[in-house]
């Protein structure tokens, strides 16, 4: 749990990246280029995302076990005394892989800047730099998305799994305790608010917290909501939230807290209204046969254009609107590079895949699990994408396959089982048939070994 997939990262560098670069440097006088090498191997660098996601948890584990386990503390101290550690802490060495991709980007920028204008490597080096930039960008986006969904799941658990909020479109804006003012008996009672981008959950803290901290009493839509401060001498720091379902008179603990809540509500309302206005514009465009403006979420597009209705500030738009508004063209071969590791549609990927089918991924105890649509794309053959269904436009997770071992399991209760194993990380799959299981095992083993379809074809031709 501390070192995550560092063994796979090391294997990639030791067996692939470093030998390729060394081979090129030995032949530098005849072929002075590295851009093509980096382009070929850049997709492998996506595996750093897994390590970076785990880093904070890893450091917490070291700190926790150093405090509660003297033998563990002694072991770490002994390691850090060794000459190879150069008087640096274990945490310092663990930070190196986190900084590796940004370091590659800086080195490659410097390399491109110093290349002569007519260098044979200029075109490849610039493309390689773009690919490294996108790896870093999409890795960070995947990490942020994972953290956001994890936060939603924590809230979901605190609500006792009563409310369906774990949805990719939901974003938690603010939460906290609040006092509800009752006008009937002129008293207050303690409540708790969860404000999302599209709804407000008005909750009551549970006295006996068995499985949940709160019970949802009311769900209010942000659409059509209004918020304003109330001037009440008897109940200071109060504000009014009115929506389609109900009106709430709420009291904060201070003026600063009240202003924070009002600002959070107003931000959510403004964002909702902006989305609604964009939708109306799009519908109007369709009705009048004029180009309709489609503003999209951050995860759906990398294209930005200045929008008149938003003070000419840059907003993310779809590709068609980007071309229409800016007059710029978008090369088809670049379109794929704008899609992150989780952003390729299932149908698009499945049509150009090494293997795709329905599988079941079992949970850790091997009893339950999630059935989904699993794909290994031709253009990304070292990553397994997992979709909820074949028609989904977005993968909900992915597994970098390089370095894993594929393990066969005996048939159990008519289930065709196999595993991906690396250190303590184990994924157990169930295929519908034994033949399908064998196909998946072969495809995953090939990807785990770093063998691409092109390399297989070259070997076949050589034979």
Tab-separated table of N, CA, C and O in Angstrom, residues 90 115 134 154 164 192 241 260 274 276 283 319 322 406 410:
chain	number	residue	atom	x	y	z
A	90	UNK	N	12.935	8.716	3.535
A	90	UNK	CA	12.210	7.835	2.624
A	90	UNK	C	11.145	8.617	1.862
A	90	UNK	O	10.949	8.432	0.663
A	115	UNK	N	16.895	23.353	-30.093
A	115	UNK	CA	17.076	22.678	-31.378
A	115	UNK	C	17.234	23.696	-32.506
A	115	UNK	O	16.508	24.693	-32.554
A	134	UNK	N	0.009	16.405	-22.338
A	134	UNK	CA	-1.319	15.816	-22.204
A	134	UNK	C	-1.330	14.698	-21.166
A	134	UNK	O	-2.302	14.525	-20.434
A	154	UNK	N	-17.948	9.595	0.497
A	154	UNK	CA	-17.894	9.820	1.945
A	154	UNK	C	-19.195	10.467	2.426
A	154	UNK	O	-19.776	10.065	3.446
A	164	UNK	N	-29.178	9.367	-3.485
A	164	UNK	CA	-28.349	9.054	-4.644
A	164	UNK	C	-27.603	10.306	-5.097
A	164	UNK	O	-28.074	11.070	-5.929
A	192	UNK	N	-28.190	20.454	9.398
A	192	UNK	CA	-26.922	20.348	8.678
A	192	UNK	C	-27.216	20.408	7.180
A	192	UNK	O	-28.153	19.761	6.705
A	241	UNK	N	-33.493	31.081	2.336
A	241	UNK	CA	-33.294	30.282	1.123
A	241	UNK	C	-34.663	29.802	0.660
A	241	UNK	O	-35.338	29.054	1.374
A	260	UNK	N	-20.451	33.608	3.935
A	260	UNK	CA	-19.909	32.465	3.193
A	260	UNK	C	-21.024	31.607	2.621
A	260	UNK	O	-20.956	31.150	1.468
A	274	UNK	N	-26.617	29.949	-15.639
A	274	UNK	CA	-25.774	30.047	-16.825
A	274	UNK	C	-25.956	28.819	-17.706
A	274	UNK	O	-26.050	28.919	-18.927
A	276	UNK	N	-28.604	26.904	-17.777
A	276	UNK	CA	-29.955	26.965	-18.351
A	276	UNK	C	-30.008	27.919	-19.532
A	276	UNK	O	-30.646	27.646	-20.549
A	283	UNK	N	-31.244	25.549	-27.932
A	283	UNK	CA	-32.563	25.198	-28.461
A	283	UNK	C	-33.029	26.233	-29.465
A	283	UNK	O	-33.546	25.905	-30.534
A	319	UNK	N	-16.149	20.997	-29.908
A	319	UNK	CA	-15.235	21.225	-31.024
A	319	UNK	C	-15.885	22.042	-32.138
A	319	UNK	O	-15.273	22.952	-32.706
A	322	UNK	N	-16.066	25.615	-31.177
A	322	UNK	CA	-14.726	26.196	-31.177
A	322	UNK	C	-14.345	26.640	-32.589
A	322	UNK	O	-13.832	27.752	-32.801
A	406	UNK	N	-0.856	-12.282	-14.975
A	406	UNK	CA	-2.190	-12.821	-15.219
A	406	UNK	C	-2.234	-14.228	-14.631
A	406	UNK	O	-1.413	-15.085	-14.975
A	410	UNK	N	-9.176	-21.822	-10.810
A	410	UNK	CA	-10.064	-22.947	-11.150
A	410	UNK	C	-11.511	-22.499	-11.215
A	410	UNK	O	-11.919	-21.548	-10.544
